[in-house]
Short mmCIF file of C-alpha atoms and ligand atoms in Angstrom, two decimals:
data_model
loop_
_atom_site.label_atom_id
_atom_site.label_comp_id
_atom_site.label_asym_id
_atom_site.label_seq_id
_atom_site.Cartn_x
_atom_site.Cartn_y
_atom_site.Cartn_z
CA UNK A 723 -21.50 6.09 3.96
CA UNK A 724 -19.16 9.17 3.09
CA UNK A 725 -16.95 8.94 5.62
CA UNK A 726 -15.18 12.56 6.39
CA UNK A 727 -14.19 11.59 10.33
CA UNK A 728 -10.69 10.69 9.88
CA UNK A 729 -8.44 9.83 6.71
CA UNK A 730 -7.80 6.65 9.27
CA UNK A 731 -10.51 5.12 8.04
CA UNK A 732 -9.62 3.79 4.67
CA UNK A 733 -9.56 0.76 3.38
CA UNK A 734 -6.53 -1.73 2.04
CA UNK A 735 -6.59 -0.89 -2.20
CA UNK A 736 -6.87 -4.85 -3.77
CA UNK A 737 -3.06 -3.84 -4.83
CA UNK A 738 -2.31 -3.31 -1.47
CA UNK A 739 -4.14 -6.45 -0.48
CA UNK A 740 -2.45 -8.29 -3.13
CA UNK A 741 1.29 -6.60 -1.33
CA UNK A 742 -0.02 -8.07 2.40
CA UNK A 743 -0.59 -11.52 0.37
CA UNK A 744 2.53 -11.82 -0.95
CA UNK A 745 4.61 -9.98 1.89
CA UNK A 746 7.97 -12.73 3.04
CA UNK A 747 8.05 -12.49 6.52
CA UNK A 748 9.49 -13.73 9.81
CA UNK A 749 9.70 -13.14 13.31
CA UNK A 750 10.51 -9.61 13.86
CA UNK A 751 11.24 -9.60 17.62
CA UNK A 752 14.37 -11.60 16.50
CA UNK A 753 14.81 -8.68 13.76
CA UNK A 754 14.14 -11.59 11.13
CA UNK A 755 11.22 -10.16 9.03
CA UNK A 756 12.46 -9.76 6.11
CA UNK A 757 9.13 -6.88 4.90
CA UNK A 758 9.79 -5.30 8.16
CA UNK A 759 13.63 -4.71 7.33
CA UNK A 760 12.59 -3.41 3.73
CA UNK A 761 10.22 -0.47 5.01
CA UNK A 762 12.54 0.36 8.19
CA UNK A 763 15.28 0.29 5.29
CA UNK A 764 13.26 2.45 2.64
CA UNK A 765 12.25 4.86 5.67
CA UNK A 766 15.60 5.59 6.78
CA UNK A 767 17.02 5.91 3.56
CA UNK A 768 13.84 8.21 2.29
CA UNK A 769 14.62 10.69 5.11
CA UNK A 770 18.66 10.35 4.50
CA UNK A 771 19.07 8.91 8.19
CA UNK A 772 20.74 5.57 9.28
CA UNK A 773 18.31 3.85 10.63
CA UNK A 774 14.67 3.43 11.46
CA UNK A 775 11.83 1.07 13.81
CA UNK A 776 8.62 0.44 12.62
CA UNK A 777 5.21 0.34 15.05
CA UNK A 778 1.84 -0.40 15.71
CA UNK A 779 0.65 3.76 15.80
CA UNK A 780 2.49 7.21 16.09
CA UNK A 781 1.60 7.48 19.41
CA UNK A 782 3.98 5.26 19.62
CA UNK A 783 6.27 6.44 17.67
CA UNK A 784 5.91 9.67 19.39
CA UNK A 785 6.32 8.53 22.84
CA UNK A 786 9.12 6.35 22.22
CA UNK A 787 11.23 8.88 20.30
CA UNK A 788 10.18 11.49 23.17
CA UNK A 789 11.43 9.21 26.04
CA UNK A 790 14.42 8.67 24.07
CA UNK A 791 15.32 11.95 23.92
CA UNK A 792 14.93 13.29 27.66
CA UNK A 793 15.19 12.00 31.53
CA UNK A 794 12.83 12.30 33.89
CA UNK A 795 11.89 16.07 35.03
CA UNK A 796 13.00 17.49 31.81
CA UNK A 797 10.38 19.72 29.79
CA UNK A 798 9.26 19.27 26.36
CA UNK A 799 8.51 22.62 24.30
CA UNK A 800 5.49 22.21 22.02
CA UNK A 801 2.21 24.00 20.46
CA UNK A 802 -0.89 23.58 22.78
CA UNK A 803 -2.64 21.79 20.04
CA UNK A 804 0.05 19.20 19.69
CA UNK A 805 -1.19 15.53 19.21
CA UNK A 806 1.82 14.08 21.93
CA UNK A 807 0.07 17.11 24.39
CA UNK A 808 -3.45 16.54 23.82
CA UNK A 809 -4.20 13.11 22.41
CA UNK A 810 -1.91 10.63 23.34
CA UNK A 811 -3.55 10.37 27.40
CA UNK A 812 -0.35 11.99 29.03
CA UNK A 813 1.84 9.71 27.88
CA UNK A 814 4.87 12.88 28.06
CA UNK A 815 3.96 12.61 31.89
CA UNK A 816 3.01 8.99 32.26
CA UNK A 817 5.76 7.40 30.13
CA UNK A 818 9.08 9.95 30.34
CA UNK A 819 8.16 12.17 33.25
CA UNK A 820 8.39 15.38 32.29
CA UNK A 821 6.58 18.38 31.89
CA UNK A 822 5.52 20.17 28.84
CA UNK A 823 5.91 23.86 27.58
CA UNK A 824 3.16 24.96 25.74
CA UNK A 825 3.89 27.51 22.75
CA UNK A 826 0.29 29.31 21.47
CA UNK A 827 1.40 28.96 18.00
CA UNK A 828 -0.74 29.81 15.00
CA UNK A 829 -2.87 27.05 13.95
CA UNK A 830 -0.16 24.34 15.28
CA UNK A 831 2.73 26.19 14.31
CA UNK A 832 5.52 27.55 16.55
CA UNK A 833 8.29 30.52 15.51
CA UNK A 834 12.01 30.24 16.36
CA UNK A 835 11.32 33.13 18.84
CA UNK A 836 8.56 31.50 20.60
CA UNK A 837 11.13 28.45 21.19
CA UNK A 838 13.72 30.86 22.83
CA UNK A 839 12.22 32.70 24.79
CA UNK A 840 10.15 29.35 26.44
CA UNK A 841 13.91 27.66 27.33
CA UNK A 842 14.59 27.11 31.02
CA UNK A 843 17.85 29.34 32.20
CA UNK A 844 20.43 26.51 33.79
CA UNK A 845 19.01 27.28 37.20
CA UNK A 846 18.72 24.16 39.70
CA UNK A 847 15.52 25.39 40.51
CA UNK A 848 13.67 24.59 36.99
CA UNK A 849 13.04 21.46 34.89
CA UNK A 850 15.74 21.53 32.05
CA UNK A 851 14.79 21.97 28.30
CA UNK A 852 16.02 19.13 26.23
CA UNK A 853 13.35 18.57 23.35
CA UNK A 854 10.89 20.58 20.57
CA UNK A 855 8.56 18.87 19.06
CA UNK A 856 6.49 20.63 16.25
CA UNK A 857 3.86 18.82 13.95
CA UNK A 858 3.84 19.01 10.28
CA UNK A 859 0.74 18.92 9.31
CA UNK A 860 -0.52 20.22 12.37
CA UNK A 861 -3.58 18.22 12.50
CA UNK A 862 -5.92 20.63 14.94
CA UNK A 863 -4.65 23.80 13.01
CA UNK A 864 -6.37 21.76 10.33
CA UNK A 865 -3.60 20.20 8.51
CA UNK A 866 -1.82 23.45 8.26
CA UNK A 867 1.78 23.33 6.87
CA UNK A 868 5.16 25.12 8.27
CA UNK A 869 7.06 27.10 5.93
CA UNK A 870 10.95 25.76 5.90
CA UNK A 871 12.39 27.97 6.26
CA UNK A 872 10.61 28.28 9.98
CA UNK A 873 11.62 25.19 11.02
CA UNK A 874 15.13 25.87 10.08
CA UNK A 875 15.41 28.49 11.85
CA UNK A 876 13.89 26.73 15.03
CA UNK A 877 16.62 24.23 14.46
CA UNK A 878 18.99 26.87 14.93
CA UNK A 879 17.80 27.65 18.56
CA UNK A 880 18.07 24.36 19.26
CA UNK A 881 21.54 23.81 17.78
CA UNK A 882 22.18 26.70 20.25
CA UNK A 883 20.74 25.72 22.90
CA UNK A 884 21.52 21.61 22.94
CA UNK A 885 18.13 20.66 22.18
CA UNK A 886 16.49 17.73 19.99
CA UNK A 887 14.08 18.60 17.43
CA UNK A 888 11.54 15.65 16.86
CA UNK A 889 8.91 15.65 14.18
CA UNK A 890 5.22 14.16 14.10
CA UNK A 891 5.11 13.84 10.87
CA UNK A 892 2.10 11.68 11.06
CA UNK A 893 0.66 13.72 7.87
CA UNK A 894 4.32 14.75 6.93
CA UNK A 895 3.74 13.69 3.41
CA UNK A 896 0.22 15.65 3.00
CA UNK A 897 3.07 19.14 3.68
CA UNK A 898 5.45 17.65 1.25
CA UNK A 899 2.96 17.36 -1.19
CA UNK A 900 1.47 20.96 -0.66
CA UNK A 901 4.64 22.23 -0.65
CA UNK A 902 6.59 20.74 -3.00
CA UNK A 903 9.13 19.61 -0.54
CA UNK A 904 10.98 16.76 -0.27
CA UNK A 905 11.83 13.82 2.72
CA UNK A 906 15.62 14.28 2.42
CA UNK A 907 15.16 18.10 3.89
CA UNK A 908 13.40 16.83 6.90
CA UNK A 909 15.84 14.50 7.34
CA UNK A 910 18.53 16.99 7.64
CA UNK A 911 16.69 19.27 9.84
CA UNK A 912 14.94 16.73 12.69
CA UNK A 913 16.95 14.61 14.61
CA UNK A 914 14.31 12.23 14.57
CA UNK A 915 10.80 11.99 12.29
CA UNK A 916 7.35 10.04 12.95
CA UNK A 917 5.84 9.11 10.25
CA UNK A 918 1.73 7.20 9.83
CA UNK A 919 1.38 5.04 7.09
CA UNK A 920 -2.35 4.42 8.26
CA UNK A 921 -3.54 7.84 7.70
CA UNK A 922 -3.49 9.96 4.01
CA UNK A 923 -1.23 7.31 2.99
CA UNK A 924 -3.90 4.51 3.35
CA UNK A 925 -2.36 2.01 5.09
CA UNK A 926 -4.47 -0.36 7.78
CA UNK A 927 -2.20 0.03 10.54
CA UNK A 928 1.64 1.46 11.30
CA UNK A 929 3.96 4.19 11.58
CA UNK A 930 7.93 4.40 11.78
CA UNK A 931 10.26 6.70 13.73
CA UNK A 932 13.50 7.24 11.63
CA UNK A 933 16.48 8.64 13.39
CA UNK A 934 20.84 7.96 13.68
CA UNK A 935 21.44 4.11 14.86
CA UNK A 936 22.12 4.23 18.02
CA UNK A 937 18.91 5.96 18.81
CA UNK A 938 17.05 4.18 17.15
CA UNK A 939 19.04 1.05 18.69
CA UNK A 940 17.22 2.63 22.20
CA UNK A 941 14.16 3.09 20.65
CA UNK A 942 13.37 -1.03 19.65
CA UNK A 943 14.13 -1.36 23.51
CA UNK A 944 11.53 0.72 24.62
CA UNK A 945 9.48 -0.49 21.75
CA UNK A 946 9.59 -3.68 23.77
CA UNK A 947 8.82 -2.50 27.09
CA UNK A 948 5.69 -0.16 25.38
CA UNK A 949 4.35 -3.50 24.13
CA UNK A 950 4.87 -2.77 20.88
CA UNK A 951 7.39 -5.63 19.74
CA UNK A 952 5.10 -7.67 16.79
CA UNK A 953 6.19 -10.94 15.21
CA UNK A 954 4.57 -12.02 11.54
CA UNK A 955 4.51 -7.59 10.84
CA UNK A 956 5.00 -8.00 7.34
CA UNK A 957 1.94 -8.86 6.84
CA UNK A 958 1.06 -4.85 7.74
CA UNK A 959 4.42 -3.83 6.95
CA UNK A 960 3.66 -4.58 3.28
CA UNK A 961 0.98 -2.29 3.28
CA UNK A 962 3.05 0.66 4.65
CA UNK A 963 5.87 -0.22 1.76
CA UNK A 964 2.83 -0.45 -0.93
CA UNK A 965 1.59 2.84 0.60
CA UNK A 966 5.11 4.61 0.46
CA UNK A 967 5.79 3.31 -3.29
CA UNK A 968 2.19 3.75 -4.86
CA UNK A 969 0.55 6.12 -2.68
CA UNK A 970 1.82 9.37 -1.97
CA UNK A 971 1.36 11.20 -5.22
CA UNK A 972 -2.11 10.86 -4.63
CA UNK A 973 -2.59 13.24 -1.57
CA UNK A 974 -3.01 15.53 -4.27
CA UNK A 975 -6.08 14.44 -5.54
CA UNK A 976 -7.82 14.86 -1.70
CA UNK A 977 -6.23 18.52 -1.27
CA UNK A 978 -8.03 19.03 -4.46
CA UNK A 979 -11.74 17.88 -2.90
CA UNK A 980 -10.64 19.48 0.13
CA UNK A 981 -10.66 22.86 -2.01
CA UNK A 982 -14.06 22.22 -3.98
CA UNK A 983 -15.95 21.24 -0.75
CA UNK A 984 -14.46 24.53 0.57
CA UNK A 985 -16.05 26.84 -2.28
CA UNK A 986 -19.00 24.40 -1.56
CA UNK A 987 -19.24 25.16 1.73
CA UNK A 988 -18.84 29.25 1.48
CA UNK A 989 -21.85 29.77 -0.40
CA UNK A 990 -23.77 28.18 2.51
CA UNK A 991 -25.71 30.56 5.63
CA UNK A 992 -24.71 28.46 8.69
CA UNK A 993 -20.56 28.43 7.97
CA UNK A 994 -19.03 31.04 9.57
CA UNK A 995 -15.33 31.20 9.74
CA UNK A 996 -13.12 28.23 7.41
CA UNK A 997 -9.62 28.07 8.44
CA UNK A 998 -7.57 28.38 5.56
CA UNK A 999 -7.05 24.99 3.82
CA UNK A 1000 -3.72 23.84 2.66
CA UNK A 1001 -3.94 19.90 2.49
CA UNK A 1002 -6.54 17.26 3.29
CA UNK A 1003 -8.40 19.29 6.16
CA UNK A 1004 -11.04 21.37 6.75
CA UNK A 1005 -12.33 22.69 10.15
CA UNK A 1006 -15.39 25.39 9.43
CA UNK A 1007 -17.61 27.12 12.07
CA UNK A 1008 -20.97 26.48 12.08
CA UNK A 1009 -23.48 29.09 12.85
CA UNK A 1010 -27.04 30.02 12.62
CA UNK A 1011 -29.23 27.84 11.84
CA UNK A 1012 -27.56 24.73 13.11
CA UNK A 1013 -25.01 23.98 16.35
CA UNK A 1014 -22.39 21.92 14.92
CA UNK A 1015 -23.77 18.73 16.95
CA UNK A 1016 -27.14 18.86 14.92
CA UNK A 1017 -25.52 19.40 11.64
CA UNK A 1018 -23.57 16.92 11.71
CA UNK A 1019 -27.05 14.63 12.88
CA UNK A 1020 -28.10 16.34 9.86
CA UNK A 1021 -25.27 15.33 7.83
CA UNK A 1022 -25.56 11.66 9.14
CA UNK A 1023 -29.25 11.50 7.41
CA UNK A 1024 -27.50 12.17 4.38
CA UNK A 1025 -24.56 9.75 4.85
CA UNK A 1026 -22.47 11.93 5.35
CA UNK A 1027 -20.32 11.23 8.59
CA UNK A 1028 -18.10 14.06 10.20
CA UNK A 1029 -17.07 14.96 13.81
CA UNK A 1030 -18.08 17.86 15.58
CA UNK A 1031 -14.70 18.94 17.38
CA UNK A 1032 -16.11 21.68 19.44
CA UNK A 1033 -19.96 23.26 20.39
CA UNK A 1034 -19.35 25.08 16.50
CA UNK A 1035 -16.41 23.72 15.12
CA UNK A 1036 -16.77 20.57 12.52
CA UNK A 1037 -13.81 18.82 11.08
CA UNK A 1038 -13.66 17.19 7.39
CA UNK A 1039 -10.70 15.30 6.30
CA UNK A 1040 -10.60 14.25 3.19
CA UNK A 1041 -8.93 10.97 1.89
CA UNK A 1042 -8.14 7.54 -0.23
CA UNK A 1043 -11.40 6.31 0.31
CA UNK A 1044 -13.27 9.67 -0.51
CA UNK A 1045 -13.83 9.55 -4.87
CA UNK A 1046 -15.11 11.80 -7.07
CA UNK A 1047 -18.53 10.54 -6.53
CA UNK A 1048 -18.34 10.62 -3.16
CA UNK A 1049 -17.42 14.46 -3.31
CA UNK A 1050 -20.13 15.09 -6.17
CA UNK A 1051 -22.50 13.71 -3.70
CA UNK A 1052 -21.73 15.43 -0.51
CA UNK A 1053 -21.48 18.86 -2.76
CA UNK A 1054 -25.90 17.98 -3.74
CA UNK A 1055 -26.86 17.35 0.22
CA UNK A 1056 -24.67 20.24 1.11
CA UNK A 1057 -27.17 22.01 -1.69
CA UNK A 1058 -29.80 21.27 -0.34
CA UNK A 1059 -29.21 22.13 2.88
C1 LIG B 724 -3.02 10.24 14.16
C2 LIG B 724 -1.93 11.08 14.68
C3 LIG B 724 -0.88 10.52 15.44
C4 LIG B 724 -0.81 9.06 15.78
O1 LIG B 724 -1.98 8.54 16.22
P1 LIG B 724 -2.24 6.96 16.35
O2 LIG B 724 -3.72 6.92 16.46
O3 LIG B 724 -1.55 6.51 17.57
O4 LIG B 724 -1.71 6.31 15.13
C5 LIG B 724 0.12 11.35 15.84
N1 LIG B 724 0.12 12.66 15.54
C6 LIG B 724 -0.85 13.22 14.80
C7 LIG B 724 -0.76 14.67 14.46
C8 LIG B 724 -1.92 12.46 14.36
O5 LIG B 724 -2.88 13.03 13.63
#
């Protein structure tokens, strides 16, 4: 199978494997795994902040950092197609009461204006603004990237305005990449960043929330009370540390089949509209001859597996797992479609 669902579904690399074998570990409730303290040591340092927590997923991640940051009936300003909005079951509401603020950015993206003008006035009457959170890449504006110089100037308004700025950087290093930015900017900009080592970067399971030490002192607190406190995790942790040290250079490679199954994909009578691809991504209309639904049925004859994310939207994402052969392939059934 081709697998184009999710770049979650890779596979451990035997050198990865070989990392997980190896890993020293301990009990890391008791803050005495030894792998666990390396990545939440590389992490922090990476992003230039003092400390960091790793976890089981960035939902996680995300919820702890966002119930961190507020109090119950505050609002949370974010794009409409945010992941902590739409896909991590109303965990804003369920796990820090409050209410959300959605911004319709362009494909996942917010502007400094948008921000401002969406902050509560100090009025007893409305919930009080205390958070942003923007995504970078935004994974439903298909894996767009924010220009810097955006978010800096969103961190101004919040500077302003005495609000955090958390990242889901879930596909952070798929931007960085593109970009040609570095972690150490981030750092300086967010007061706290989630990070996935189990997507592009090809890890089986975990992400880490990096932020100053007292918050992230909070954070392993809630950590507990989400569930999320693991024992032996340097067994996984030593894939995320493999992943950071051996695997991010790489994301080129899959923003590179993401453009040839573009071209691919133009020359073909049922796309309609592709949003522009700038990493790992691609969502394309499907019209015509096919709903999106039976082309992917179609696709799934071929081996090829991809998600239909709306009546005539399919999403590709392109990843590890995905090789040269794999994208040779899918560009012949695509031809003879
Ligand atoms: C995958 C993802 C997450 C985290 O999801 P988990 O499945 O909990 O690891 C967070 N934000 C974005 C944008 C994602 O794509």
């Amino acid at each position: 199978m081709i697998d184009f669902r999710s770049d979650t579904v890779t596979r451990p690399t035997p050198g990865m494997l070989q990392a997980m074998f190896a890993a020293p570990v301990g009990d890391d409730v008791f803050g005495e795994d030894p792998t666990v303290n390396h990545l939440e040591q590389l992490s922090a340092s990476l992003f230039g902040k003092e400390a960091a927590l790793f976890c089981p997923s960035g939902t996680m991640t995300n919820q702890i950092a966002i119930k961190c940051h507020t109090q119950p009936g505050d609002e949370v300003i974010c794009d409409h197609l945010s992941h902590i909005y739409q896909y991590e079951g109303g965990g804003i509401a369920f796990n820090s009461g409050c209410s959300v603020r959605l911004l319709q950015g362009d494909r996942g993206r917010i502007t400094a204006a948008q921000v401002a003008a969406a902050i509560n006035p100090d009025d007893v009457h409305k919930p009080a603004t205390t958070l942003v959170s923007l995504e970078n890449t935004a994974n439903r504006g298909g894996g767009s990237c924010y220009h810097f110089a955006d978010i800096e100037a969103i961190k101004q308004v919040c500077l302003k305005n005495n609000l955090k700025l958390h990242l889901d950087g879930a596909r952070l290093f798929n931007a960085l990449v593109a970009k040609n930015e570095t972690c150490r900017q981030y750092g300086d900009v967010f007061d706290t960043i989630s990070i996935c080592l189990s997507k592009g970067l090809g890890a089986p399971v975990g992400s880490v929330l990096v932020g100053p030490a007292d918050f992230i002192k909070k954070a392993k607190r809630y950590r507990k009370v989400f569930g999320g406190g693991m024992r032996q995790a340097g067994y996984i942790a030593a894939a995320g540390l493999y992943a950071l040290e051996h695997q991010i250079a790489r994301l080129q490679e899959d923003h590179n089949h993401a453009q040839i199954l573009v071209t691919a994909l133009q020359e073909k009578d049922f796309v309609g509209e592709i949003l522009p691809v700038e990493t790992n991504i691609i969502i394309f209309e499907v019209k015509g001859r096919f709903t999106a639904p039976d082309l992917v049925t179609h696709l799934q004859r071929s081996n090829i597996l991809a998600i239909a994310i709306s009546p005539t939207q399919i999403r590709l994402v392109v990843h590890l797992d995905i090789t040269p052969a794999k994208i040779q392939d899918t560009l012949n059934v695509l031809k003879a479609l």
